[in-house]
Amino acid sequence: MNSSRPGRSSSPGIPRGKTDLPLERFHIPMLIHAPKRIQPARIETIASQIDVAPTILGLLDFEHTSRLFGQNILTEGRAHQRAVMANYQTVGYCENGMLVELRPQRRVRVIDAAGGRELPPSDQTRHFTEDAIGYCQGASDALKDGTLRRPGRLIPKAVH
């Protein structure tokens, strides 16, 4: 780690202190070795840890009904690239080149993901912020009311 303060970046790219969620710290590779199931490939899709289970279930040809918030990055994830991330106090949602930081005390910042500069308020940034809040609030509500604890279904597809 290049920083003495958690959540602050001192890496090249976004200057230190510009964001609580420096994107370069969230580049985490996922390797899947299944030579009899899939061809070697490098997928450059923006994704999150919440996308791992749906992606693996898809590779295993499991049809599933679940309450997972993630998506299969090899199918719907290619068309709808987004990532959810967090540190000890800030939750982030990255999509379409923007990163929204939901911070303590209802503070919000929308940042240009490529350049690291804070974006001024606009209809686009307000809409994006509302989407991010809705996504996180939906997950929080589902956890609190027990929706996430109810079992889903896994149905193996017929192997031909």
PDB file of C-alpha atoms in Angstrom:
ATOM      1  CA  MET A   1       0.000   0.000   0.000  1.00  0.00           C
ATOM      2  CA  ASN A   2       1.391   3.361  -1.007  1.00  0.00           C
ATOM      3  CA  SER A   3      -0.532   5.437   1.482  1.00  0.00           C
ATOM      4  CA  SER A   4      -0.309   5.909   5.207  1.00  0.00           C
ATOM      5  CA  ARG A   5      -4.009   6.866   5.350  1.00  0.00           C
ATOM      6  CA  PRO A   6      -6.685   4.284   4.487  1.00  0.00           C
ATOM      7  CA  GLY A   7      -8.832   5.208   1.512  1.00  0.00           C
ATOM      8  CA  ARG A   8      -6.394   7.831   0.210  1.00  0.00           C
ATOM      9  CA  SER A   9      -4.420   7.337  -2.958  1.00  0.00           C
ATOM     10  CA  SER A  10      -0.809   8.163  -3.518  1.00  0.00           C
ATOM     11  CA  SER A  11      -0.621   6.103  -6.721  1.00  0.00           C
ATOM     12  CA  PRO A  12      -0.250   7.576 -10.186  1.00  0.00           C
ATOM     13  CA  GLY A  13      -3.568   8.588 -11.712  1.00  0.00           C
ATOM     14  CA  ILE A  14      -5.916  10.241  -9.275  1.00  0.00           C
ATOM     15  CA  PRO A  15      -3.914  12.571  -6.995  1.00  0.00           C
ATOM     16  CA  ARG A  16      -3.863  11.902  -3.264  1.00  0.00           C
ATOM     17  CA  GLY A  17      -6.969  13.117  -1.485  1.00  0.00           C
ATOM     18  CA  LYS A  18      -9.080  13.564  -4.645  1.00  0.00           C
ATOM     19  CA  THR A  19     -11.267  10.560  -3.892  1.00  0.00           C
ATOM     20  CA  ASP A  20     -12.022   8.273  -0.980  1.00  0.00           C
ATOM     21  CA  LEU A  21     -12.353   5.398  -3.456  1.00  0.00           C
ATOM     22  CA  PRO A  22      -9.367   5.528  -5.824  1.00  0.00           C
ATOM     23  CA  LEU A  23     -10.340   3.263  -8.724  1.00  0.00           C
ATOM     24  CA  GLU A  24      -6.778   2.066  -9.298  1.00  0.00           C
ATOM     25  CA  ARG A  25      -6.979   0.353  -5.887  1.00  0.00           C
ATOM     26  CA  PHE A  26     -10.009  -1.647  -7.006  1.00  0.00           C
ATOM     27  CA  HIS A  27      -8.461  -3.359 -10.047  1.00  0.00           C
ATOM     28  CA  ILE A  28      -8.693  -6.907  -8.753  1.00  0.00           C
ATOM     29  CA  PRO A  29      -8.268  -9.701 -11.304  1.00  0.00           C
ATOM     30  CA  MET A  30     -10.534 -12.729 -11.324  1.00  0.00           C
ATOM     31  CA  LEU A  31      -9.007 -15.890 -12.740  1.00  0.00           C
ATOM     32  CA  ILE A  32     -11.105 -18.900 -13.664  1.00  0.00           C
ATOM     33  CA  HIS A  33      -9.389 -22.088 -14.800  1.00  0.00           C
ATOM     34  CA  ALA A  34     -11.810 -24.498 -16.449  1.00  0.00           C
ATOM     35  CA  PRO A  35     -10.171 -25.678 -19.692  1.00  0.00           C
ATOM     36  CA  LYS A  36     -12.924 -28.207 -20.466  1.00  0.00           C
ATOM     37  CA  ARG A  37     -15.647 -25.562 -20.056  1.00  0.00           C
ATOM     38  CA  ILE A  38     -14.304 -22.276 -21.404  1.00  0.00           C
ATOM     39  CA  GLN A  39     -11.725 -21.038 -23.870  1.00  0.00           C
ATOM     40  CA  PRO A  40      -8.905 -18.863 -22.538  1.00  0.00           C
ATOM     41  CA  ALA A  41      -9.841 -15.192 -22.744  1.00  0.00           C
ATOM     42  CA  ARG A  42      -9.126 -11.852 -21.170  1.00  0.00           C
ATOM     43  CA  ILE A  43     -12.286  -9.964 -20.269  1.00  0.00           C
ATOM     44  CA  GLU A  44     -11.885  -6.235 -19.631  1.00  0.00           C
ATOM     45  CA  THR A  45     -15.318  -5.688 -18.099  1.00  0.00           C
ATOM     46  CA  ILE A  46     -15.885  -3.344 -15.183  1.00  0.00           C
ATOM     47  CA  ALA A  47     -17.302  -5.495 -12.416  1.00  0.00           C
ATOM     48  CA  SER A  48     -17.461  -6.017  -8.650  1.00  0.00           C
ATOM     49  CA  GLN A  49     -17.058  -8.832  -6.183  1.00  0.00           C
ATOM     50  CA  ILE A  50     -20.851  -9.152  -6.195  1.00  0.00           C
ATOM     51  CA  ASP A  51     -20.560 -10.334  -9.815  1.00  0.00           C
ATOM     52  CA  VAL A  52     -18.400 -13.386  -9.047  1.00  0.00           C
ATOM     53  CA  ALA A  53     -21.192 -15.782  -8.006  1.00  0.00           C
ATOM     54  CA  PRO A  54     -23.537 -15.007 -10.949  1.00  0.00           C
ATOM     55  CA  THR A  55     -20.612 -15.307 -13.374  1.00  0.00           C
ATOM     56  CA  ILE A  56     -19.505 -18.693 -12.010  1.00  0.00           C
ATOM     57  CA  LEU A  57     -23.097 -19.957 -11.964  1.00  0.00           C
ATOM     58  CA  GLY A  58     -23.396 -18.905 -15.612  1.00  0.00           C
ATOM     59  CA  LEU A  59     -20.177 -20.716 -16.540  1.00  0.00           C
ATOM     60  CA  LEU A  60     -21.548 -23.845 -14.857  1.00  0.00           C
ATOM     61  CA  ASP A  61     -24.785 -23.512 -16.889  1.00  0.00           C
ATOM     62  CA  PHE A  62     -26.897 -23.128 -13.768  1.00  0.00           C
ATOM     63  CA  GLU A  63     -30.154 -21.357 -14.338  1.00  0.00           C
ATOM     64  CA  HIS A  64     -30.876 -19.573 -11.096  1.00  0.00           C
ATOM     65  CA  THR A  65     -33.481 -17.438  -9.491  1.00  0.00           C
ATOM     66  CA  SER A  66     -31.881 -15.549  -6.678  1.00  0.00           C
ATOM     67  CA  ARG A  67     -31.675 -12.307  -4.840  1.00  0.00           C
ATOM     68  CA  LEU A  68     -28.098 -11.665  -5.862  1.00  0.00           C
ATOM     69  CA  PHE A  69     -27.300  -8.068  -6.692  1.00  0.00           C
ATOM     70  CA  GLY A  70     -24.498  -9.062  -9.026  1.00  0.00           C
ATOM     71  CA  GLN A  71     -24.624  -9.958 -12.692  1.00  0.00           C
ATOM     72  CA  ASN A  72     -22.900 -12.419 -15.001  1.00  0.00           C
ATOM     73  CA  ILE A  73     -20.080 -10.327 -16.469  1.00  0.00           C
ATOM     74  CA  LEU A  74     -19.925 -12.563 -19.549  1.00  0.00           C
ATOM     75  CA  THR A  75     -23.510 -11.799 -20.550  1.00  0.00           C
ATOM     76  CA  GLU A  76     -25.441  -8.860 -19.101  1.00  0.00           C
ATOM     77  CA  GLY A  77     -22.265  -7.437 -17.552  1.00  0.00           C
ATOM     78  CA  ARG A  78     -20.808  -6.710 -20.996  1.00  0.00           C
ATOM     79  CA  ALA A  79     -23.746  -4.454 -21.862  1.00  0.00           C
ATOM     80  CA  HIS A  80     -24.248  -2.929 -18.402  1.00  0.00           C
ATOM     81  CA  GLN A  81     -20.793  -2.345 -16.973  1.00  0.00           C
ATOM     82  CA  ARG A  82     -20.841  -1.037 -13.438  1.00  0.00           C
ATOM     83  CA  ALA A  83     -19.024  -1.578 -10.189  1.00  0.00           C
ATOM     84  CA  VAL A  84     -19.903  -1.209  -6.527  1.00  0.00           C
ATOM     85  CA  MET A  85     -17.094  -0.578  -4.059  1.00  0.00           C
ATOM     86  CA  ALA A  86     -16.559   0.625  -0.524  1.00  0.00           C
ATOM     87  CA  ASN A  87     -14.036   1.368   2.147  1.00  0.00           C
ATOM     88  CA  TYR A  88     -14.586   1.764   5.868  1.00  0.00           C
ATOM     89  CA  GLN A  89     -17.023   4.676   5.474  1.00  0.00           C
ATOM     90  CA  THR A  90     -17.645   5.517   1.810  1.00  0.00           C
ATOM     91  CA  VAL A  91     -19.741   3.550  -0.680  1.00  0.00           C
ATOM     92  CA  GLY A  92     -19.108   4.037  -4.375  1.00  0.00           C
ATOM     93  CA  TYR A  93     -20.956   3.242  -7.551  1.00  0.00           C
ATOM     94  CA  CYS A  94     -19.123   3.489 -10.875  1.00  0.00           C
ATOM     95  CA  GLU A  95     -20.849   3.459 -14.253  1.00  0.00           C
ATOM     96  CA  ASN A  96     -20.587   5.271 -17.594  1.00  0.00           C
ATOM     97  CA  GLY A  97     -17.312   6.956 -16.680  1.00  0.00           C
ATOM     98  CA  MET A  98     -18.611   8.435 -13.431  1.00  0.00           C
ATOM     99  CA  LEU A  99     -17.987   7.453  -9.828  1.00  0.00           C
ATOM    100  CA  VAL A 100     -20.435   8.588  -7.173  1.00  0.00           C
ATOM    101  CA  GLU A 101     -19.174   8.557  -3.592  1.00  0.00           C
ATOM    102  CA  LEU A 102     -21.835   8.272  -0.901  1.00  0.00           C
ATOM    103  CA  ARG A 103     -20.063   9.575   2.160  1.00  0.00           C
ATOM    104  CA  PRO A 104     -20.876  10.041   5.845  1.00  0.00           C
ATOM    105  CA  GLN A 105     -23.366  12.717   6.886  1.00  0.00           C
ATOM    106  CA  ARG A 106     -25.209  12.452   3.531  1.00  0.00           C
ATOM    107  CA  ARG A 107     -22.341  14.006   1.622  1.00  0.00           C
ATOM    108  CA  VAL A 108     -22.136  13.014  -2.039  1.00  0.00           C
ATOM    109  CA  ARG A 109     -19.480  13.590  -4.689  1.00  0.00           C
ATOM    110  CA  VAL A 110     -19.631  12.646  -8.359  1.00  0.00           C
ATOM    111  CA  ILE A 111     -16.218  12.219  -9.941  1.00  0.00           C
ATOM    112  CA  ASP A 112     -15.035  11.739 -13.503  1.00  0.00           C
ATOM    113  CA  ALA A 113     -13.654   8.193 -13.259  1.00  0.00           C
ATOM    114  CA  ALA A 114     -10.892   8.730 -15.828  1.00  0.00           C
ATOM    115  CA  GLY A 115      -9.560  12.099 -14.660  1.00  0.00           C
ATOM    116  CA  GLY A 116     -10.454  12.133 -10.988  1.00  0.00           C
ATOM    117  CA  ARG A 117     -11.971  15.604 -11.040  1.00  0.00           C
ATOM    118  CA  GLU A 118     -15.197  16.326  -9.227  1.00  0.00           C
ATOM    119  CA  LEU A 119     -18.078  16.972 -11.622  1.00  0.00           C
ATOM    120  CA  PRO A 120     -20.326  19.995 -11.109  1.00  0.00           C
ATOM    121  CA  PRO A 121     -24.003  19.413 -10.285  1.00  0.00           C
ATOM    122  CA  SER A 122     -26.120  18.761 -13.371  1.00  0.00           C
ATOM    123  CA  ASP A 123     -29.218  16.786 -14.329  1.00  0.00           C
ATOM    124  CA  GLN A 124     -26.926  13.902 -15.343  1.00  0.00           C
ATOM    125  CA  THR A 125     -24.976  13.822 -12.051  1.00  0.00           C
ATOM    126  CA  ARG A 126     -28.183  14.178  -9.995  1.00  0.00           C
ATOM    127  CA  HIS A 127     -29.816  11.292 -11.877  1.00  0.00           C
ATOM    128  CA  PHE A 128     -26.682   9.159 -11.446  1.00  0.00           C
ATOM    129  CA  THR A 129     -26.568   9.974  -7.718  1.00  0.00           C
ATOM    130  CA  GLU A 130     -30.232   8.970  -7.323  1.00  0.00           C
ATOM    131  CA  ASP A 131     -29.518   5.663  -9.102  1.00  0.00           C
ATOM    132  CA  ALA A 132     -26.558   4.956  -6.786  1.00  0.00           C
ATOM    133  CA  ILE A 133     -28.547   5.805  -3.652  1.00  0.00           C
ATOM    134  CA  GLY A 134     -31.445   3.641  -4.850  1.00  0.00           C
ATOM    135  CA  TYR A 135     -29.150   0.693  -5.543  1.00  0.00           C
ATOM    136  CA  CYS A 136     -27.518   0.905  -2.110  1.00  0.00           C
ATOM    137  CA  GLN A 137     -30.786   1.616  -0.286  1.00  0.00           C
ATOM    138  CA  GLY A 138     -32.432  -1.360  -2.011  1.00  0.00           C
ATOM    139  CA  ALA A 139     -29.622  -3.631  -0.836  1.00  0.00           C
ATOM    140  CA  SER A 140     -29.820  -2.238   2.694  1.00  0.00           C
ATOM    141  CA  ASP A 141     -33.600  -2.666   2.843  1.00  0.00           C
ATOM    142  CA  ALA A 142     -33.373  -6.237   1.517  1.00  0.00           C
ATOM    143  CA  LEU A 143     -30.809  -7.097   4.176  1.00  0.00           C
ATOM    144  CA  LYS A 144     -32.849  -5.521   6.982  1.00  0.00           C
ATOM    145  CA  ASP A 145     -36.189  -7.094   6.038  1.00  0.00           C
ATOM    146  CA  GLY A 146     -34.716 -10.561   5.488  1.00  0.00           C
ATOM    147  CA  THR A 147     -35.241 -10.719   1.722  1.00  0.00           C
ATOM    148  CA  LEU A 148     -31.592 -11.636   1.180  1.00  0.00           C
ATOM    149  CA  ARG A 149     -31.845 -14.534   3.642  1.00  0.00           C
ATOM    150  CA  ARG A 150     -34.677 -16.280   1.784  1.00  0.00           C
ATOM    151  CA  PRO A 151     -33.422 -19.147  -0.348  1.00  0.00           C
ATOM    152  CA  GLY A 152     -33.298 -18.857  -4.137  1.00  0.00           C
ATOM    153  CA  ARG A 153     -33.332 -21.700  -6.657  1.00  0.00           C
ATOM    154  CA  LEU A 154     -30.496 -23.294  -8.572  1.00  0.00           C
ATOM    155  CA  ILE A 155     -31.529 -25.458 -11.499  1.00  0.00           C
ATOM    156  CA  PRO A 156     -28.812 -27.186 -13.533  1.00  0.00           C
ATOM    157  CA  LYS A 157     -29.348 -26.961 -17.281  1.00  0.00           C
ATOM    158  CA  ALA A 158     -29.403 -30.190 -19.217  1.00  0.00           C
ATOM    159  CA  VAL A 159     -25.938 -31.034 -20.526  1.00  0.00           C
ATOM    160  CA  HIS A 160     -26.003 -31.993 -24.212  1.00  0.00           C
TER     161      HIS A 160
END
